Amino acid sequence: MRLARLGPPGRERPVVMVTDDSYVDVGDLVDDYDAAFFAAGTRRLRFDVAARVAAGAVHPLGTTRIGPPIARPHQILCVGLNYSDHAAEIGAPVPDQPLVFTKSPNSLVGPDDDVRAPRGFSRLDGEVELAFVVGRRTSYLESVEEARRHVAGFTICNDMSERRFQDECGGQTLKGKSAETFNPCGPWLVTPDEIPDVGALSMRLDVDGERRQRGSTATMVLDPYEILVHLSQFLVLEPGDLVNTGTPPGVAAGMADPAWIQPGQVMTLAIDRLGTQRQLVVPPR
């Protein structure tokens, strides 16, 4: 299934996509795609969705806003330098232990919402990332096989960064990662049964139609399930938590002459089987 949320910010309604341009409304069956929903499991929707499709209760997407495919999570966790070719482009060794940081949960926005530059910005950067959503309360996993049962689905996130905040303002990475709108997510959450091989998905990010990032999940150091096993040794993850798993090469920070993203530019992101995103960058408020 492909789970999505449609409607104005703060008033999104849960749906299941039938095609890229049509959906079945399930707002009468579940309150939202939130912690309670994921804890109960996604499979319960399948019968009802199939029945509604058979009955013709399918609606056109039209120009309806697509929100993030999950409600605001308990936490957003991120893994840095998790692509061997990205580490090489910035001249950094692959860490012996995964580099983990957090983003503020209120940085989550829809896949096509504007990205707002923060006050004092100078080195904006975008990163196409495979992300996954935790499906059940998780701690001390012992194997990748066990981790597979704890992943509710996969989506795309743009892990936006203000590199000056990240590199020059001291403290934690989250300073450069957590501005409002800094985690566009979606367009939908794809359940694992729809992804034959999560380690063979092509990824790309364009700025104003120019290809910046081109890569594949095949160069990940740790795959999503290995990441989840690792994280579960150090903290308890809750249903609905979002995990960004790293980015392939092509970020501005890895360029000899960095082409930092500016207000007025448009970013377009895509990952095979997970859809596309498009964001206009707007000035600070």
PDB file of N, CA and C in Angstrom, residues 83 130 144 148 151 154 190-203 215-220 222-226 245 271-274:
ATOM      1  N   TYR A  83      26.655   6.727   3.107  1.00  0.00           N
ATOM      2  CA  TYR A  83      26.900   6.302   1.729  1.00  0.00           C
ATOM      3  C   TYR A  83      28.396   6.407   1.478  1.00  0.00           C
ATOM      4  N   LEU A 130      16.501   8.253   1.508  1.00  0.00           N
ATOM      5  CA  LEU A 130      15.542   7.213   1.838  1.00  0.00           C
ATOM      6  C   LEU A 130      15.270   7.305   3.335  1.00  0.00           C
ATOM      7  N   VAL A 144      18.736  -8.462  11.941  1.00  0.00           N
ATOM      8  CA  VAL A 144      18.096  -7.781  10.817  1.00  0.00           C
ATOM      9  C   VAL A 144      16.722  -8.388  10.542  1.00  0.00           C
ATOM     10  N   ARG A 148      13.117  -6.243  10.379  1.00  0.00           N
ATOM     11  CA  ARG A 148      12.182  -6.165   9.258  1.00  0.00           C
ATOM     12  C   ARG A 148      10.740  -6.099   9.744  1.00  0.00           C
ATOM     13  N   VAL A 151       9.532  -2.279  10.734  1.00  0.00           N
ATOM     14  CA  VAL A 151       9.497  -1.170   9.780  1.00  0.00           C
ATOM     15  C   VAL A 151       8.115  -1.125   9.126  1.00  0.00           C
ATOM     16  N   PHE A 154       8.502   2.923   3.788  1.00  0.00           N
ATOM     17  CA  PHE A 154       9.590   3.764   3.308  1.00  0.00           C
ATOM     18  C   PHE A 154       9.036   4.995   2.600  1.00  0.00           C
ATOM     19  N   VAL A 190       5.360   3.963   1.574  1.00  0.00           N
ATOM     20  CA  VAL A 190       5.181   2.718   0.829  1.00  0.00           C
ATOM     21  C   VAL A 190       5.508   1.550   1.747  1.00  0.00           C
ATOM     22  N   THR A 191       4.573   0.629   1.914  1.00  0.00           N
ATOM     23  CA  THR A 191       4.799  -0.501   2.804  1.00  0.00           C
ATOM     24  C   THR A 191       5.876  -1.425   2.224  1.00  0.00           C
ATOM     25  N   PRO A 192       6.612  -2.135   3.078  1.00  0.00           N
ATOM     26  CA  PRO A 192       7.777  -2.909   2.611  1.00  0.00           C
ATOM     27  C   PRO A 192       7.470  -3.942   1.539  1.00  0.00           C
ATOM     28  N   ASP A 193       6.251  -4.494   1.526  1.00  0.00           N
ATOM     29  CA  ASP A 193       5.924  -5.504   0.523  1.00  0.00           C
ATOM     30  C   ASP A 193       5.924  -4.947  -0.896  1.00  0.00           C
ATOM     31  N   GLU A 194       5.896  -3.616  -1.022  1.00  0.00           N
ATOM     32  CA  GLU A 194       5.907  -2.972  -2.340  1.00  0.00           C
ATOM     33  C   GLU A 194       7.336  -2.711  -2.843  1.00  0.00           C
ATOM     34  N   ILE A 195       8.340  -2.984  -2.007  1.00  0.00           N
ATOM     35  CA  ILE A 195       9.725  -2.691  -2.346  1.00  0.00           C
ATOM     36  C   ILE A 195      10.507  -4.010  -2.420  1.00  0.00           C
ATOM     37  N   PRO A 196      10.724  -4.561  -3.621  1.00  0.00           N
ATOM     38  CA  PRO A 196      11.407  -5.852  -3.726  1.00  0.00           C
ATOM     39  C   PRO A 196      12.811  -5.842  -3.128  1.00  0.00           C
ATOM     40  N   ASP A 197      13.559  -4.736  -3.316  1.00  0.00           N
ATOM     41  CA  ASP A 197      14.932  -4.671  -2.816  1.00  0.00           C
ATOM     42  C   ASP A 197      15.223  -3.237  -2.407  1.00  0.00           C
ATOM     43  N   VAL A 198      15.195  -2.968  -1.113  1.00  0.00           N
ATOM     44  CA  VAL A 198      15.435  -1.607  -0.635  1.00  0.00           C
ATOM     45  C   VAL A 198      16.881  -1.183  -0.845  1.00  0.00           C
ATOM     46  N   GLY A 199      17.737  -2.119  -1.181  1.00  0.00           N
ATOM     47  CA  GLY A 199      19.138  -1.829  -1.447  1.00  0.00           C
ATOM     48  C   GLY A 199      19.459  -1.611  -2.913  1.00  0.00           C
ATOM     49  N   ALA A 200      18.427  -1.391  -3.739  1.00  0.00           N
ATOM     50  CA  ALA A 200      18.667  -1.206  -5.178  1.00  0.00           C
ATOM     51  C   ALA A 200      17.726  -0.146  -5.740  1.00  0.00           C
ATOM     52  N   LEU A 201      17.644   0.996  -5.051  1.00  0.00           N
ATOM     53  CA  LEU A 201      16.764   2.082  -5.474  1.00  0.00           C
ATOM     54  C   LEU A 201      17.602   3.261  -5.961  1.00  0.00           C
ATOM     55  N   SER A 202      17.361   3.725  -7.167  1.00  0.00           N
ATOM     56  CA  SER A 202      18.077   4.905  -7.655  1.00  0.00           C
ATOM     57  C   SER A 202      17.480   6.159  -7.030  1.00  0.00           C
ATOM     58  N   MET A 203      18.337   7.193  -6.862  1.00  0.00           N
ATOM     59  CA  MET A 203      17.965   8.412  -6.158  1.00  0.00           C
ATOM     60  C   MET A 203      18.509   9.604  -6.939  1.00  0.00           C
ATOM     61  N   GLY A 215      22.482   8.805  -7.352  1.00  0.00           N
ATOM     62  CA  GLY A 215      23.064   7.703  -6.599  1.00  0.00           C
ATOM     63  C   GLY A 215      22.115   6.550  -6.453  1.00  0.00           C
ATOM     64  N   SER A 216      22.470   5.634  -5.585  1.00  0.00           N
ATOM     65  CA  SER A 216      21.679   4.433  -5.364  1.00  0.00           C
ATOM     66  C   SER A 216      21.839   3.984  -3.922  1.00  0.00           C
ATOM     67  N   THR A 217      20.783   3.398  -3.401  1.00  0.00           N
ATOM     68  CA  THR A 217      20.867   2.832  -2.056  1.00  0.00           C
ATOM     69  C   THR A 217      21.853   1.667  -2.006  1.00  0.00           C
ATOM     70  N   ALA A 218      22.337   1.220  -3.154  1.00  0.00           N
ATOM     71  CA  ALA A 218      23.320   0.137  -3.181  1.00  0.00           C
ATOM     72  C   ALA A 218      24.636   0.529  -2.518  1.00  0.00           C
ATOM     73  N   THR A 219      24.914   1.833  -2.410  1.00  0.00           N
ATOM     74  CA  THR A 219      26.177   2.259  -1.793  1.00  0.00           C
ATOM     75  C   THR A 219      26.008   2.624  -0.318  1.00  0.00           C
ATOM     76  N   MET A 220      24.880   2.275   0.274  1.00  0.00           N
ATOM     77  CA  MET A 220      24.704   2.500   1.714  1.00  0.00           C
ATOM     78  C   MET A 220      25.684   1.635   2.500  1.00  0.00           C
ATOM     79  N   LEU A 222      25.215   0.998   5.912  1.00  0.00           N
ATOM     80  CA  LEU A 222      24.246   0.194   6.661  1.00  0.00           C
ATOM     81  C   LEU A 222      22.880   0.355   6.003  1.00  0.00           C
ATOM     82  N   ASP A 223      22.189  -0.750   5.759  1.00  0.00           N
ATOM     83  CA  ASP A 223      20.850  -0.631   5.185  1.00  0.00           C
ATOM     84  C   ASP A 223      19.856  -0.253   6.295  1.00  0.00           C
ATOM     85  N   PRO A 224      18.607   0.056   5.956  1.00  0.00           N
ATOM     86  CA  PRO A 224      17.661   0.514   6.978  1.00  0.00           C
ATOM     87  C   PRO A 224      17.485  -0.446   8.146  1.00  0.00           C
ATOM     88  N   TYR A 225      17.494  -1.734   7.867  1.00  0.00           N
ATOM     89  CA  TYR A 225      17.279  -2.706   8.934  1.00  0.00           C
ATOM     90  C   TYR A 225      18.488  -2.775   9.861  1.00  0.00           C
ATOM     91  N   GLU A 226      19.681  -2.672   9.292  1.00  0.00           N
ATOM     92  CA  GLU A 226      20.886  -2.636  10.126  1.00  0.00           C
ATOM     93  C   GLU A 226      20.912  -1.364  10.972  1.00  0.00           C
ATOM     94  N   THR A 245      18.110   8.011   6.406  1.00  0.00           N
ATOM     95  CA  THR A 245      19.201   7.024   6.389  1.00  0.00           C
ATOM     96  C   THR A 245      20.465   7.466   5.665  1.00  0.00           C
ATOM     97  N   ILE A 271      13.010   9.054  -5.731  1.00  0.00           N
ATOM     98  CA  ILE A 271      13.587   7.740  -5.456  1.00  0.00           C
ATOM     99  C   ILE A 271      12.681   6.715  -6.120  1.00  0.00           C
ATOM    100  N   ASP A 272      13.267   5.755  -6.805  1.00  0.00           N
ATOM    101  CA  ASP A 272      12.480   4.721  -7.463  1.00  0.00           C
ATOM    102  C   ASP A 272      11.453   4.129  -6.509  1.00  0.00           C
ATOM    103  N   ARG A 273      10.234   3.957  -7.007  1.00  0.00           N
ATOM    104  CA  ARG A 273       9.118   3.317  -6.297  1.00  0.00           C
ATOM    105  C   ARG A 273       8.529   4.175  -5.171  1.00  0.00           C
ATOM    106  N   LEU A 274       9.167   5.297  -4.865  1.00  0.00           N
ATOM    107  CA  LEU A 274       8.700   6.112  -3.732  1.00  0.00           C
ATOM    108  C   LEU A 274       8.139   7.457  -4.164  1.00  0.00           C
TER     109      LEU A 274
END
